[in-house]
Short mmCIF file of C-alpha atoms and ligand atoms in Angstrom, two decimals:
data_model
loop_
_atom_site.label_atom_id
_atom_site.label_comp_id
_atom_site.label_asym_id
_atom_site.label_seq_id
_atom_site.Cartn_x
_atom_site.Cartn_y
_atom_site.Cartn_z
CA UNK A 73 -51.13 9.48 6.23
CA UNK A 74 -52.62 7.22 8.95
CA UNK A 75 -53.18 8.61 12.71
CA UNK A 76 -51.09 7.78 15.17
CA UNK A 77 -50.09 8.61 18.67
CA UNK A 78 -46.76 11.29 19.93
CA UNK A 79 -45.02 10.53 22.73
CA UNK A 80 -41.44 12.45 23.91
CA UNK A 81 -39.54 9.64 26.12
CA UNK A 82 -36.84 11.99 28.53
CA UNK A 83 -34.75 8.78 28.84
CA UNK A 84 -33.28 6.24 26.66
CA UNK A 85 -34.85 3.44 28.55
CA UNK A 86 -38.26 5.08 28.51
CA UNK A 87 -37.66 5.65 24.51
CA UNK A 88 -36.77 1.69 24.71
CA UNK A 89 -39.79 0.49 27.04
CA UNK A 90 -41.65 2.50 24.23
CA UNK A 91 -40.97 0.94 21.12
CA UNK A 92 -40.28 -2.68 22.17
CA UNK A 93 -44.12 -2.91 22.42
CA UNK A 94 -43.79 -3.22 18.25
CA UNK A 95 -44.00 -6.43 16.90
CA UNK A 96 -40.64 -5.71 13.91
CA UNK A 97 -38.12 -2.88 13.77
CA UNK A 98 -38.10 -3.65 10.48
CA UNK A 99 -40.26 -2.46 7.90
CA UNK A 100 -44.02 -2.76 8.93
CA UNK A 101 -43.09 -1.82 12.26
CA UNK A 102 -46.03 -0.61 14.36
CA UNK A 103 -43.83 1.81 16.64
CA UNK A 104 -40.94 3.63 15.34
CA UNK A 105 -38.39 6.02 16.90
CA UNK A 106 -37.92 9.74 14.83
CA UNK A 107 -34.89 11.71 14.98
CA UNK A 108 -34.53 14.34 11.91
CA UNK A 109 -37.61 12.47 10.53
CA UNK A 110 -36.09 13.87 6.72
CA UNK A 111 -36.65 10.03 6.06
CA UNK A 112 -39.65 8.19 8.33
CA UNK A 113 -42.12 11.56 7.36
CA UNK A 114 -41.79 11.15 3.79
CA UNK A 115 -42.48 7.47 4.07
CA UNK A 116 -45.13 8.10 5.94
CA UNK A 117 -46.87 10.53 3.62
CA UNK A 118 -46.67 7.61 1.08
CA UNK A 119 -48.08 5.38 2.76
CA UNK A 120 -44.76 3.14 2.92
CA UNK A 121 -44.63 3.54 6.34
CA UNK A 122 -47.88 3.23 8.61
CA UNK A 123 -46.31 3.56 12.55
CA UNK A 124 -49.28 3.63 15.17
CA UNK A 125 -46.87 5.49 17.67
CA UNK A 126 -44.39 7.88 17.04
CA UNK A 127 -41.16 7.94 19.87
CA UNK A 128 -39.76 10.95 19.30
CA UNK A 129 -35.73 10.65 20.63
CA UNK A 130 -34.65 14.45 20.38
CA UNK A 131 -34.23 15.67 23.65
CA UNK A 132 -32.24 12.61 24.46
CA UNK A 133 -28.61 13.19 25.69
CA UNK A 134 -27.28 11.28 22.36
CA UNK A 135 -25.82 14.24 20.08
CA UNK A 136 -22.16 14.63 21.39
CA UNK A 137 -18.95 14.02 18.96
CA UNK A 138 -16.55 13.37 21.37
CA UNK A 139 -13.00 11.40 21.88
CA UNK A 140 -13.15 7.77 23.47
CA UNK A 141 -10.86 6.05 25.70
CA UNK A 142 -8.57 4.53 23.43
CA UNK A 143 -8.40 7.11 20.99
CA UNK A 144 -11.01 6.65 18.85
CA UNK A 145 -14.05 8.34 18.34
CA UNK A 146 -17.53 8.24 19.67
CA UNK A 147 -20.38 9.86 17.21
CA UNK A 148 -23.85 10.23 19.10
CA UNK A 149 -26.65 8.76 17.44
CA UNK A 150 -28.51 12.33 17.39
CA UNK A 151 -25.38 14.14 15.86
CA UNK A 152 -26.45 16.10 13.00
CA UNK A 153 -24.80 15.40 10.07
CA UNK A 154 -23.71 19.34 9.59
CA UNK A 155 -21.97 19.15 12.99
CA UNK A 156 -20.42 15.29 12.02
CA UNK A 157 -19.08 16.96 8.89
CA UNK A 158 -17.55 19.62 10.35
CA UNK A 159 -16.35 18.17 13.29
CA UNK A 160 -12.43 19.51 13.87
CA UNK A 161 -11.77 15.58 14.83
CA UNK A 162 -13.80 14.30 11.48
CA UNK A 163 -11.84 16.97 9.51
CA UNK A 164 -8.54 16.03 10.96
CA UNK A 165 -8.43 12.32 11.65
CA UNK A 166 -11.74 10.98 9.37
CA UNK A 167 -11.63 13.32 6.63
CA UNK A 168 -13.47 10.56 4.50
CA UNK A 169 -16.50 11.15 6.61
CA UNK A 170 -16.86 14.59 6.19
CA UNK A 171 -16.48 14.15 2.63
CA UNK A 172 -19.18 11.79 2.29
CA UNK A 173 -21.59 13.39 4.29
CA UNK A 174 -21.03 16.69 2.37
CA UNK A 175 -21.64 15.23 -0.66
CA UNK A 176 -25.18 14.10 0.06
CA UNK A 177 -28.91 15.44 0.69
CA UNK A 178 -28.82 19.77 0.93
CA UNK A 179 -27.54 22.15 3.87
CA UNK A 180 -30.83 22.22 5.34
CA UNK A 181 -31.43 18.32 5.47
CA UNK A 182 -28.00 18.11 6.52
CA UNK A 183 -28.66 20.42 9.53
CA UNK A 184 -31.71 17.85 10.20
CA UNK A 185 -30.61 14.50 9.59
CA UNK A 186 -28.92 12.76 12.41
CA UNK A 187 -25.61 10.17 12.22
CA UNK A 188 -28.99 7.43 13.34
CA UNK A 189 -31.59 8.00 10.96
CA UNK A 190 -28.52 8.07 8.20
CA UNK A 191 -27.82 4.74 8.79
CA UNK A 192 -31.34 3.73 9.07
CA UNK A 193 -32.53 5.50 5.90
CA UNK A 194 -34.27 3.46 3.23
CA UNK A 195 -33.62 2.79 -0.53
CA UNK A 196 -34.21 5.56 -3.04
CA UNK A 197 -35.96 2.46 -5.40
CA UNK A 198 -38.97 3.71 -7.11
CA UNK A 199 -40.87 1.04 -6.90
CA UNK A 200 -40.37 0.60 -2.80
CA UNK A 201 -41.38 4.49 -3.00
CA UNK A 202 -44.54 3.63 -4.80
CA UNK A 203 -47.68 1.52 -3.40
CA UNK A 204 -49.47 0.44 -7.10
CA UNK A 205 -45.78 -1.20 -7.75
CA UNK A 206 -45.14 -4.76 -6.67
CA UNK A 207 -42.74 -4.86 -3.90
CA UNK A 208 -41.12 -8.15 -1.98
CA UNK A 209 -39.24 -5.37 0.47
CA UNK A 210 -42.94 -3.22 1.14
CA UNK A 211 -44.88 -6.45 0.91
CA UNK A 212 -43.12 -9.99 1.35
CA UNK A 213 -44.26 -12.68 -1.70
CA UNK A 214 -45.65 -9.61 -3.86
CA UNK A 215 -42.86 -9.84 -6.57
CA UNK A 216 -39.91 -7.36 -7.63
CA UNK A 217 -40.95 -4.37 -9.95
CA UNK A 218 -37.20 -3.54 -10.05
CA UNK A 219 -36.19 -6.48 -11.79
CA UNK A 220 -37.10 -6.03 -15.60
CA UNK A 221 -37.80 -2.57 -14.18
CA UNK A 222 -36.41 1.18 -14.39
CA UNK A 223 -33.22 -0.03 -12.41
CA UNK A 224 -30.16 1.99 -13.36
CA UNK A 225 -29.38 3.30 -9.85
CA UNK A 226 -29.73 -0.23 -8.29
CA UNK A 227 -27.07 -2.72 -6.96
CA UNK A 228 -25.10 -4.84 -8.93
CA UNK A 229 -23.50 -6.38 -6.03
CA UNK A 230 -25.19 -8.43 -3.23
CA UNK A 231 -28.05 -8.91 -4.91
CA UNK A 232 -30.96 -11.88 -4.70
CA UNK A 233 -33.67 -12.90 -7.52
CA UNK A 234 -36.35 -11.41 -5.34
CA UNK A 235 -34.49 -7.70 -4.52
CA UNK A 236 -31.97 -5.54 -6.27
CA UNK A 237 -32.10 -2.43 -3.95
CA UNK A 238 -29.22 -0.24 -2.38
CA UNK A 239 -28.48 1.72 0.48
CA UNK A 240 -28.49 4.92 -0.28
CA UNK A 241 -26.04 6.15 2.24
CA UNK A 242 -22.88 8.68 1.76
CA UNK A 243 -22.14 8.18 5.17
CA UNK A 244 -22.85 4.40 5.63
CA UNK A 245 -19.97 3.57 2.63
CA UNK A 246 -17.66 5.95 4.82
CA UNK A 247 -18.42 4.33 7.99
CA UNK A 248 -17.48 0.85 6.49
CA UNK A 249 -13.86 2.00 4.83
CA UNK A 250 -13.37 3.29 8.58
CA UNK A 251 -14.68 -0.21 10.38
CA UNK A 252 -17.16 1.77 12.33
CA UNK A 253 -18.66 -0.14 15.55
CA UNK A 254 -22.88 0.23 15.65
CA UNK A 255 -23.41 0.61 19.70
CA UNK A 256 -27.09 -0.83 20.20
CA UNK A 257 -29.56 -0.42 23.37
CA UNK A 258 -32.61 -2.81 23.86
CA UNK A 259 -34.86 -4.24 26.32
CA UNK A 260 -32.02 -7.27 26.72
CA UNK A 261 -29.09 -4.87 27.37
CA UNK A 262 -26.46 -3.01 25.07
CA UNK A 263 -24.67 -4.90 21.88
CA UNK A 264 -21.68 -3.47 19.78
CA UNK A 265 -22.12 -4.51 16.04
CA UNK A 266 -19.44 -4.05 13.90
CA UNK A 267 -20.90 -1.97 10.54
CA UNK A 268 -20.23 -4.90 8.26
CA UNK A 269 -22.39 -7.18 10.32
CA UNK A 270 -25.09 -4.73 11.22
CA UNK A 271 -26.78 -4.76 7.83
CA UNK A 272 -28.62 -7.96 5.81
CA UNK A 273 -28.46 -8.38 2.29
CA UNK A 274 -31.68 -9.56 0.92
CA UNK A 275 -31.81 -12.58 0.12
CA UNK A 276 -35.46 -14.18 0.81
CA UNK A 277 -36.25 -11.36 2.94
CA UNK A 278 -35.84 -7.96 1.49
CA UNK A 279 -38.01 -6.77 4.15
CA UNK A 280 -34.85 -7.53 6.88
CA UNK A 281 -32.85 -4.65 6.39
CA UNK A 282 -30.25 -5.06 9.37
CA UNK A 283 -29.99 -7.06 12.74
CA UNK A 284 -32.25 -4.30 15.02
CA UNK A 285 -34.91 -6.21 16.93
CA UNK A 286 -37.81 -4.20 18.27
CA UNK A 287 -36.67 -1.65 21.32
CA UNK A 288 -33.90 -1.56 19.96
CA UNK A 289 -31.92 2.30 19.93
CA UNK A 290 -29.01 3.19 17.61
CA UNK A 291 -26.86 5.07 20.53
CA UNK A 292 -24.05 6.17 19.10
CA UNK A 293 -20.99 4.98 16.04
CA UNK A 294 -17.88 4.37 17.24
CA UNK A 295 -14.59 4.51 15.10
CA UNK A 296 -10.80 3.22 16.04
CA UNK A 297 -8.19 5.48 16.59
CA UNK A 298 -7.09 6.68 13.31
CA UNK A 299 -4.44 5.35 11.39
CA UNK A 300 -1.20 7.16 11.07
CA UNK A 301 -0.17 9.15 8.20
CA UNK A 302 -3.03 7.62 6.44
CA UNK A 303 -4.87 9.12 3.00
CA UNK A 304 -8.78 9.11 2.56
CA UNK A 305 -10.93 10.10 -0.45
CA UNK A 306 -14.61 9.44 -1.16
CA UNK A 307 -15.49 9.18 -4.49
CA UNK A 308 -19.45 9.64 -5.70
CA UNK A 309 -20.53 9.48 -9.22
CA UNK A 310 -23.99 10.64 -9.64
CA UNK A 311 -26.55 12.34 -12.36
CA UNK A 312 -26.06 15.86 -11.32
CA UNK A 313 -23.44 17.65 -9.39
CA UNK A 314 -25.27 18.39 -6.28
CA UNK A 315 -28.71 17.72 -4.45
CA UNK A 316 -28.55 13.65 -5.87
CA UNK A 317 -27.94 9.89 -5.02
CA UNK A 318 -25.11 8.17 -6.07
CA UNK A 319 -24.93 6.21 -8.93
CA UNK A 320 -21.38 4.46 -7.81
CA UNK A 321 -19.71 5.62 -4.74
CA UNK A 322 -16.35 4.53 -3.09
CA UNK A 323 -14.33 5.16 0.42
CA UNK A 324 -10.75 4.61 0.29
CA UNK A 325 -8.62 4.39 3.27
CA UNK A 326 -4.98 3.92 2.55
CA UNK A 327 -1.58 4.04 3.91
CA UNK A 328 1.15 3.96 2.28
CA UNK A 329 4.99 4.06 3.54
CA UNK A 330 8.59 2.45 2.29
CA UNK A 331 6.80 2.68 -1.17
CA UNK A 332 4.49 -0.30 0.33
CA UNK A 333 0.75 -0.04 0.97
CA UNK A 334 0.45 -1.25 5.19
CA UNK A 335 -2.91 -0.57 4.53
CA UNK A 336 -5.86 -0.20 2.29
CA UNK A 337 -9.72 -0.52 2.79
CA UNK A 338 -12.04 0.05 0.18
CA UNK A 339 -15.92 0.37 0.56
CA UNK A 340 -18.26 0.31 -2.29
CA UNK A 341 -21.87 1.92 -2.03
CA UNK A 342 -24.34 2.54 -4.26
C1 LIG B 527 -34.43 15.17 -0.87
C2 LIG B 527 -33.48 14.27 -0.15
C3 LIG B 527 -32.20 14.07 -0.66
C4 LIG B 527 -31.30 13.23 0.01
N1 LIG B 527 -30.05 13.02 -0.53
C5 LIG B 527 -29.19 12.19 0.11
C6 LIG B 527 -27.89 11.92 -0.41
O1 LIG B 527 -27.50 12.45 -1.47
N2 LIG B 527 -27.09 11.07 0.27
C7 LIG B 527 -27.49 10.50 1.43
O2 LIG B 527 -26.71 9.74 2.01
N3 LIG B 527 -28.70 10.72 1.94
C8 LIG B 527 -29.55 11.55 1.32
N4 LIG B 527 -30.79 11.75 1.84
C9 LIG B 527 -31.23 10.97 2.98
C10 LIG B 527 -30.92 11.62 4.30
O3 LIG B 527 -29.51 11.56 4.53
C11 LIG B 527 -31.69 10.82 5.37
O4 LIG B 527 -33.08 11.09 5.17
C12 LIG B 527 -31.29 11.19 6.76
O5 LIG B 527 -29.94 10.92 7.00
C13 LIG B 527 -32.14 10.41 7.77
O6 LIG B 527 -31.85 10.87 9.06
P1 LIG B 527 -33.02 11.39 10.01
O7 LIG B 527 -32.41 11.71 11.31
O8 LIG B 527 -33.82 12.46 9.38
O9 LIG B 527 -33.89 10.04 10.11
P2 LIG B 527 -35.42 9.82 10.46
O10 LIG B 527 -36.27 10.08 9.28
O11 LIG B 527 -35.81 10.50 11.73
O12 LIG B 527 -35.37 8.24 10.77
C14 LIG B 527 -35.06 7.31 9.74
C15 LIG B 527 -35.27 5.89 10.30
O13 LIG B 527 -34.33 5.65 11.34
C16 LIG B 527 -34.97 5.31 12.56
N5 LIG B 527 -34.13 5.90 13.61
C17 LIG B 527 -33.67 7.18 13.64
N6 LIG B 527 -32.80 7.33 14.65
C18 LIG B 527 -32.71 6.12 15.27
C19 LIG B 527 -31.96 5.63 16.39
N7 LIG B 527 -31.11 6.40 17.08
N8 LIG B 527 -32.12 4.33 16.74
C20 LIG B 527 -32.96 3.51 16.05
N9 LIG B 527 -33.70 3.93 15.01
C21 LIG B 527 -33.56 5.21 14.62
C22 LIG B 527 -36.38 5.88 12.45
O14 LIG B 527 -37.30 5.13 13.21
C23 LIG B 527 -36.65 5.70 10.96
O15 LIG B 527 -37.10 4.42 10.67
C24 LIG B 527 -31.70 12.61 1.21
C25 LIG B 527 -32.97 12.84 1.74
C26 LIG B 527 -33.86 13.65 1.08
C27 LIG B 527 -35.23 13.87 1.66
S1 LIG B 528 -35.52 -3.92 -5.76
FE1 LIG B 528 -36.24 -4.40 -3.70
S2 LIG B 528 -37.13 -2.46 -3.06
FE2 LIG B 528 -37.05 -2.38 -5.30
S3 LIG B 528 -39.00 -3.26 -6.08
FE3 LIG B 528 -37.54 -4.92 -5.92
S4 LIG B 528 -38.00 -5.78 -3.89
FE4 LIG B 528 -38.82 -3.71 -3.89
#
């Protein structure tokens, strides 16, 4: 693991000022923001991930789970995912949510990892995870390992000829059956990004994960009011029964009345 310098921001905009001195938020950033860090330390101690400056954002006011004005919900970026899970709101009105999130990582990452850095976390792909591999998302123009490769928990879906990887995310593939809203802070003011649009798939640039530019905070998920009478499940098929990825994973939001689905929004993940 490279050196690099700590610094403890007390505000959001001093956490902002901070990091939009890096030149990407994407990968190869120079500056990079840690919450729960169960993700960014790892990559670090591989070498994936070489940040000169570390912002950490834990004492910021961003961990509340709280109603919003029109009856939504508002889920602070630094929520852990323990207290997102078992949330009496999540339980009662986003039950899919808790599902998901109990179905990934351990208790103790769980008590860690924040709703943020879950929605920021990086693909499980081996060869991403592994510097002597050739990688277009580590290294643009370097090639795809993956392809040919030991690929059997990689997408099928959204794919491009130069990267096959996933999102890992339980929580991510719950956020998108519930049409979660990304709220965004940066040096040029705040932006709401519906889930759907806040990540990129490949394409030519594996190494553009989502629409972040640098400065730029995750401050919070925001969900609609819940639908009525409505029925949730999440689905994950994996190798073992606890402690793993997914292989497949689905969120299913439906409502169903007069023998009628009103209705239905399924999410796919893994
Ligand atoms: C052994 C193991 C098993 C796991 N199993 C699962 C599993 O089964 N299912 C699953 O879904 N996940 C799993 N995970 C992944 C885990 O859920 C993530 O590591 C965790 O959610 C990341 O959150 P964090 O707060 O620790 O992020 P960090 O490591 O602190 O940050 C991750 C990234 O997000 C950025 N970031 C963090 N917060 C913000 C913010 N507010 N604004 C902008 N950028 C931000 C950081 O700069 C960094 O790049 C597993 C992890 C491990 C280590
Ligand atoms: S699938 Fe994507 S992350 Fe994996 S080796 Fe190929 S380019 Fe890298």
């Amino acid at each position: 693991m490279d050196s690099f310098t700590f610094t403890q921001p007390t505000t959001v905009d001093q956490a902002i000022q901070a990091a939009a001195k890096s030149a990407t938020a994407q990968q190869g950033a120079q500056i990079r923001f840690i919450a729960g860090g169960t993700t960014l330390v790892d990559l670090m101690k591989l070498n994936i991930e070489r940040p000169h400056e570390i912002v950490d954002i834990n004492i910021l006011p961003l961990d509340r789970v709280e109603p919003s004005p029109d009856g939504g919900l508002i889920i602070g970026a630094l929520a852990r995912n323990s207290d997102v899970a078992h949330h009496p709101i999540v339980l009662r009105d986003y039950p899919v949510l808790s599902q998901a999130l109990l179905s990934g990582a351990s208790p103790q990452l769980r008590n860690m990892a924040t709703t943020g850095g879950n929605l920021l976390q990086r693909t499980r792909c081996v060869y991403f995870r592994d510097t002597a591999h050739a990688c277009n998302k580590r290294e643009p123009g370097t090639g795809c390992s993956a392809i040919g490769g030991h690929n059997r928990m990689l997408a099928i879906l959204g794919t491009s000829k130069d990267c096959i990887a996933t999102n890992p995310s339980d929580q991510n593939v719950a956020l998108t059956a519930l049409e979660a809203t990304i709220q965004i802070q940066g040096p040029h003011g705040k932006r709401s990004i519906p889930i759907h649009d806040f990540y990129l798939v490949p394409g030519s640039t594996p190494n553009r994960e989502n629409v972040l530019e640098p400065g730029e905070i995750i401050t919070s998920v925001t969900l609609p009011p819940p639908i009525a009478g409505a029925n949730f499940t999440y689905l994950k098929l994996r190798d073992r029964a606890a402690y793993e990825f997914a292989l497949a994973s689905a969120a299913i939001v439906m409502q169903v009345s007069g023998g009628k689905i009103q209705h239905i929004r399924v999410a796919l993940g893994a």
